[in-house]
mmCIF file of C-alpha atoms in Angstrom:
data_model
loop_
_atom_site.group_PDB
_atom_site.id
_atom_site.type_symbol
_atom_site.label_atom_id
_atom_site.label_comp_id
_atom_site.label_asym_id
_atom_site.label_seq_id
_atom_site.Cartn_x
_atom_site.Cartn_y
_atom_site.Cartn_z
ATOM 1 C CA MET A 1 10.717 5.989 -15.732
ATOM 2 C CA GLY A 2 7.263 7.044 -16.871
ATOM 3 C CA PRO A 3 4.644 9.061 -15.051
ATOM 4 C CA ASP A 4 2.622 5.914 -14.427
ATOM 5 C CA LYS A 5 5.129 4.902 -11.744
ATOM 6 C CA LEU A 6 4.272 8.042 -9.784
ATOM 7 C CA LEU A 7 0.595 7.181 -10.154
ATOM 8 C CA HIS A 8 1.261 3.655 -8.861
ATOM 9 C CA PHE A 9 3.134 5.152 -5.892
ATOM 10 C CA ILE A 10 0.322 7.609 -5.072
ATOM 11 C CA GLY A 11 -2.472 5.108 -5.694
ATOM 12 C CA HIS A 12 -1.014 2.410 -3.493
ATOM 13 C CA ALA A 13 -0.149 4.954 -0.825
ATOM 14 C CA GLY A 14 -3.791 5.961 -0.612
ATOM 15 C CA TYR A 15 -4.911 2.341 -0.754
ATOM 16 C CA ALA A 16 -2.559 1.368 2.084
ATOM 17 C CA VAL A 17 -3.733 4.219 4.312
ATOM 18 C CA THR A 18 -7.354 3.266 3.686
ATOM 19 C CA LEU A 19 -6.618 -0.363 4.517
ATOM 20 C CA ALA A 20 -4.611 0.557 7.624
ATOM 21 C CA ASN A 21 -7.459 2.749 8.856
ATOM 22 C CA ALA A 22 -9.906 -0.111 8.344
ATOM 23 C CA PHE A 23 -7.709 -2.729 10.021
ATOM 24 C CA GLY A 24 -6.487 -0.443 12.798
ATOM 25 C CA SER A 25 -9.887 0.523 14.135
ATOM 26 C CA GLY A 26 -9.439 -1.329 17.414
ATOM 27 C CA ARG A 27 -9.243 -4.862 16.069
ATOM 28 C CA ARG A 28 -5.498 -5.038 15.484
ATOM 29 C CA THR A 29 -2.393 -3.296 16.745
ATOM 30 C CA ASP A 30 -1.134 -0.370 14.684
ATOM 31 C CA VAL A 31 1.886 -2.403 13.579
ATOM 32 C CA ASP A 32 -0.298 -5.300 12.425
ATOM 33 C CA ALA A 33 -2.635 -2.922 10.592
ATOM 34 C CA ALA A 34 0.236 -1.211 8.765
ATOM 35 C CA VAL A 35 1.948 -4.471 7.776
ATOM 36 C CA LEU A 36 -1.313 -6.029 6.658
ATOM 37 C CA ALA A 37 -2.120 -2.949 4.574
ATOM 38 C CA VAL A 38 1.244 -3.144 2.765
ATOM 39 C CA CYS A 39 0.862 -6.881 2.184
ATOM 40 C CA ILE A 40 -2.634 -6.578 0.747
ATOM 41 C CA SER A 41 -1.726 -3.602 -1.419
ATOM 42 C CA THR A 42 1.314 -5.416 -2.821
ATOM 43 C CA THR A 43 -0.600 -8.660 -3.381
ATOM 44 C CA HIS A 44 -3.284 -6.708 -5.244
ATOM 45 C CA SER A 45 -0.558 -5.130 -7.390
ATOM 46 C CA LEU A 46 0.948 -8.518 -8.207
ATOM 47 C CA LEU A 47 -2.406 -10.062 -9.094
ATOM 48 C CA THR A 48 -3.527 -7.213 -11.333
ATOM 49 C CA GLY A 49 -0.118 -7.177 -12.977
ATOM 50 C CA ARG A 50 -0.473 -10.864 -13.790
ATOM 51 C CA LEU A 51 -3.995 -10.331 -15.121
ATOM 52 C CA GLN A 52 -2.653 -7.722 -17.548
ATOM 53 C CA LYS A 53 -0.974 -10.545 -19.496
ATOM 54 C CA ARG A 54 -4.446 -11.516 -20.731
ATOM 55 C CA VAL A 55 -5.263 -8.028 -22.024
ATOM 56 C CA PRO A 56 -4.050 -7.279 -25.561
ATOM 57 C CA GLY A 57 -1.396 -4.583 -25.607
ATOM 58 C CA ARG A 58 -0.701 -4.824 -21.868
ATOM 59 C CA ALA A 59 2.173 -6.521 -20.054
ATOM 60 C CA PHE A 60 3.259 -7.227 -16.491
ATOM 61 C CA GLU A 61 5.769 -4.591 -15.374
ATOM 62 C CA PRO A 62 7.760 -5.380 -12.215
ATOM 63 C CA MET A 63 8.572 -1.672 -11.791
ATOM 64 C CA ASP A 64 4.844 -0.985 -11.369
ATOM 65 C CA VAL A 65 4.818 -3.422 -8.457
ATOM 66 C CA LEU A 66 7.922 -1.829 -6.936
ATOM 67 C CA ALA A 67 6.447 1.653 -7.268
ATOM 68 C CA GLY A 68 3.235 0.429 -5.607
ATOM 69 C CA LEU A 69 5.199 -1.294 -2.838
ATOM 70 C CA ALA A 70 7.258 1.853 -2.217
ATOM 71 C CA GLY A 71 4.095 3.957 -2.010
ATOM 72 C CA ALA A 72 2.409 1.502 0.345
ATOM 73 C CA VAL A 73 5.444 1.280 2.641
ATOM 74 C CA PHE A 74 5.889 5.066 2.664
ATOM 75 C CA ALA A 75 2.230 5.683 3.486
ATOM 76 C CA ALA A 76 1.904 2.871 6.024
ATOM 77 C CA THR A 77 4.999 4.117 7.836
ATOM 78 C CA GLY A 78 3.561 7.619 7.971
ATOM 79 C CA TRP A 79 0.180 6.260 9.064
ATOM 80 C CA TYR A 80 1.864 4.285 11.834
ATOM 81 C CA ALA A 81 3.851 7.311 13.021
ATOM 82 C CA VAL A 82 0.681 9.362 13.289
ATOM 83 C CA ASN A 83 -1.523 6.652 14.770
ATOM 84 C CA ASP A 84 0.832 4.765 17.085
ATOM 85 C CA THR A 85 -1.107 4.826 20.345
ATOM 86 C CA SER A 86 1.826 3.523 22.397
ATOM 87 C CA THR A 87 3.878 6.699 21.868
ATOM 88 C CA ASN A 88 1.330 9.296 20.774
ATOM 89 C CA GLU A 89 0.700 11.534 23.791
ATOM 90 C CA TYR A 90 -2.428 13.030 22.204
ATOM 91 C CA GLN A 91 -4.359 9.746 22.058
#
């Protein structure tokens, strides 16, 4: 497993937290924001992976998508734990 998988994990983790913050700013529940962030991050990963087929020397790698999904789920879960207003006594 190459170092690019770690970069996919970190990149999609940051992307998911950014999306969750945007979606969770009062318009949606924290659960909805976290799930939507993971879905969008993973869809973005799938689409860009498919587009790589058209670039010479590049190929779609399912492990890149899995690393991105793992990063998004990890980050969205952490974001939810910190931001869950139903159980967070400091909110």
